Amino acid sequence: MEIAINIGELLFGFTDNIGRKLPRLLRTAGFNTVRFSATYDCSQFPSLIADVLALKLDDADATALRSWSIDPDAFFAQAWCEVLGEKRG
């Protein structure tokens, strides 16, 4: 079973998949130079993350997430997008 969770949205109210839209949003807002990149947070101990995320899920999804997290091959990674824009006046 695969479980896809947008942690930013669950924990912080971020807009789902906004990272890929940031360059266009900055250009639309009048920024001339836009540079973007991504970094990843990775954990070989997904049970710690699963315990936090499970608090926001219903019982069935929380159980499935915790079951996945104790698999010895479980691996968690989350992308964080960064965008730097410059606006010349």
Short mmCIF file of C-alpha atoms in Angstrom, two decimals:
data_model
loop_
_atom_site.label_atom_id
_atom_site.label_comp_id
_atom_site.label_asym_id
_atom_site.label_seq_id
_atom_site.Cartn_x
_atom_site.Cartn_y
_atom_site.Cartn_z
CA MET A 1 0.00 0.00 0.00
CA GLU A 2 1.27 3.45 -0.91
CA ILE A 3 0.47 6.46 1.20
CA ALA A 4 1.09 9.92 -0.19
CA ILE A 5 0.97 12.75 2.29
CA ASN A 6 1.80 16.39 1.85
CA ILE A 7 3.39 17.14 5.21
CA GLY A 8 3.47 20.87 4.67
CA GLU A 9 -0.26 20.96 4.10
CA LEU A 10 -1.04 18.70 7.04
CA LEU A 11 1.19 20.40 9.56
CA PHE A 12 1.49 23.98 8.37
CA GLY A 13 -1.37 24.62 5.95
CA PHE A 14 0.87 25.03 2.90
CA THR A 15 -0.72 24.91 -0.53
CA ASP A 16 -0.32 21.51 -2.15
CA ASN A 17 2.41 21.38 -4.82
CA ILE A 18 3.00 25.14 -4.78
CA GLY A 19 6.77 24.69 -5.22
CA ARG A 20 6.55 23.93 -8.92
CA LYS A 21 4.43 27.06 -9.43
CA LEU A 22 6.68 29.52 -7.60
CA PRO A 23 8.87 30.61 -10.56
CA ARG A 24 5.80 31.57 -12.63
CA LEU A 25 4.17 33.29 -9.64
CA LEU A 26 7.26 35.42 -9.05
CA ARG A 27 7.57 36.35 -12.73
CA THR A 28 3.86 37.23 -12.82
CA ALA A 29 4.42 39.44 -9.76
CA GLY A 30 7.05 41.41 -11.69
CA PHE A 31 10.31 39.79 -10.61
CA ASN A 32 12.94 39.94 -13.36
CA THR A 33 15.46 37.34 -12.26
CA VAL A 34 14.19 34.12 -10.77
CA ARG A 35 16.43 31.31 -9.54
CA PHE A 36 15.00 28.15 -8.10
CA SER A 37 16.25 24.95 -6.54
CA ALA A 38 15.09 22.14 -4.28
CA THR A 39 16.48 20.45 -1.23
CA TYR A 40 15.33 17.27 0.45
CA ASP A 41 14.82 16.23 4.02
CA CYS A 42 15.43 12.51 4.34
CA SER A 43 14.99 10.17 7.25
CA GLN A 44 15.94 6.58 7.78
CA PHE A 45 13.69 6.65 10.84
CA PRO A 46 10.25 7.27 9.34
CA SER A 47 8.48 6.02 12.45
CA LEU A 48 9.26 9.36 14.15
CA ILE A 49 7.64 11.26 11.28
CA ALA A 50 4.76 8.80 11.04
CA ASP A 51 3.87 9.35 14.69
CA VAL A 52 3.52 13.09 14.11
CA LEU A 53 1.61 12.73 10.85
CA ALA A 54 -0.71 10.09 12.28
CA LEU A 55 -2.12 12.69 14.66
CA LYS A 56 -3.70 14.44 11.66
CA LEU A 57 -5.14 11.29 10.03
CA ASP A 58 -8.17 9.13 10.59
CA ASP A 59 -7.63 5.78 12.34
CA ALA A 60 -7.35 3.64 9.19
CA ASP A 61 -4.80 5.91 7.50
CA ALA A 62 -2.84 6.37 10.73
CA THR A 63 -2.63 2.60 11.18
CA ALA A 64 -1.49 2.11 7.58
CA LEU A 65 1.12 4.85 7.93
CA ARG A 66 2.49 3.41 11.15
CA SER A 67 2.62 -0.09 9.59
CA TRP A 68 4.62 1.28 6.65
CA SER A 69 6.96 3.20 8.97
CA ILE A 70 8.16 0.13 10.85
CA ASP A 71 9.24 -1.68 7.69
CA PRO A 72 13.05 -1.92 7.87
CA ASP A 73 13.27 -0.69 4.26
CA ALA A 74 10.99 2.31 4.76
CA PHE A 75 12.57 5.58 3.70
CA PHE A 76 11.06 9.05 3.98
CA ALA A 77 11.99 12.03 1.81
CA GLN A 78 10.35 15.42 1.36
CA ALA A 79 11.23 18.08 -1.18
CA TRP A 80 11.41 21.75 -0.22
CA CYS A 81 11.49 24.24 -3.09
CA GLU A 82 13.36 27.52 -2.81
CA VAL A 83 12.92 30.47 -5.11
CA LEU A 84 14.92 33.68 -5.18
CA GLY A 85 13.57 36.59 -7.16
CA GLU A 86 14.97 40.03 -7.87
CA LYS A 87 12.81 43.02 -8.68
CA ARG A 88 14.56 46.01 -10.15
CA GLY A 89 12.83 49.31 -9.79
#
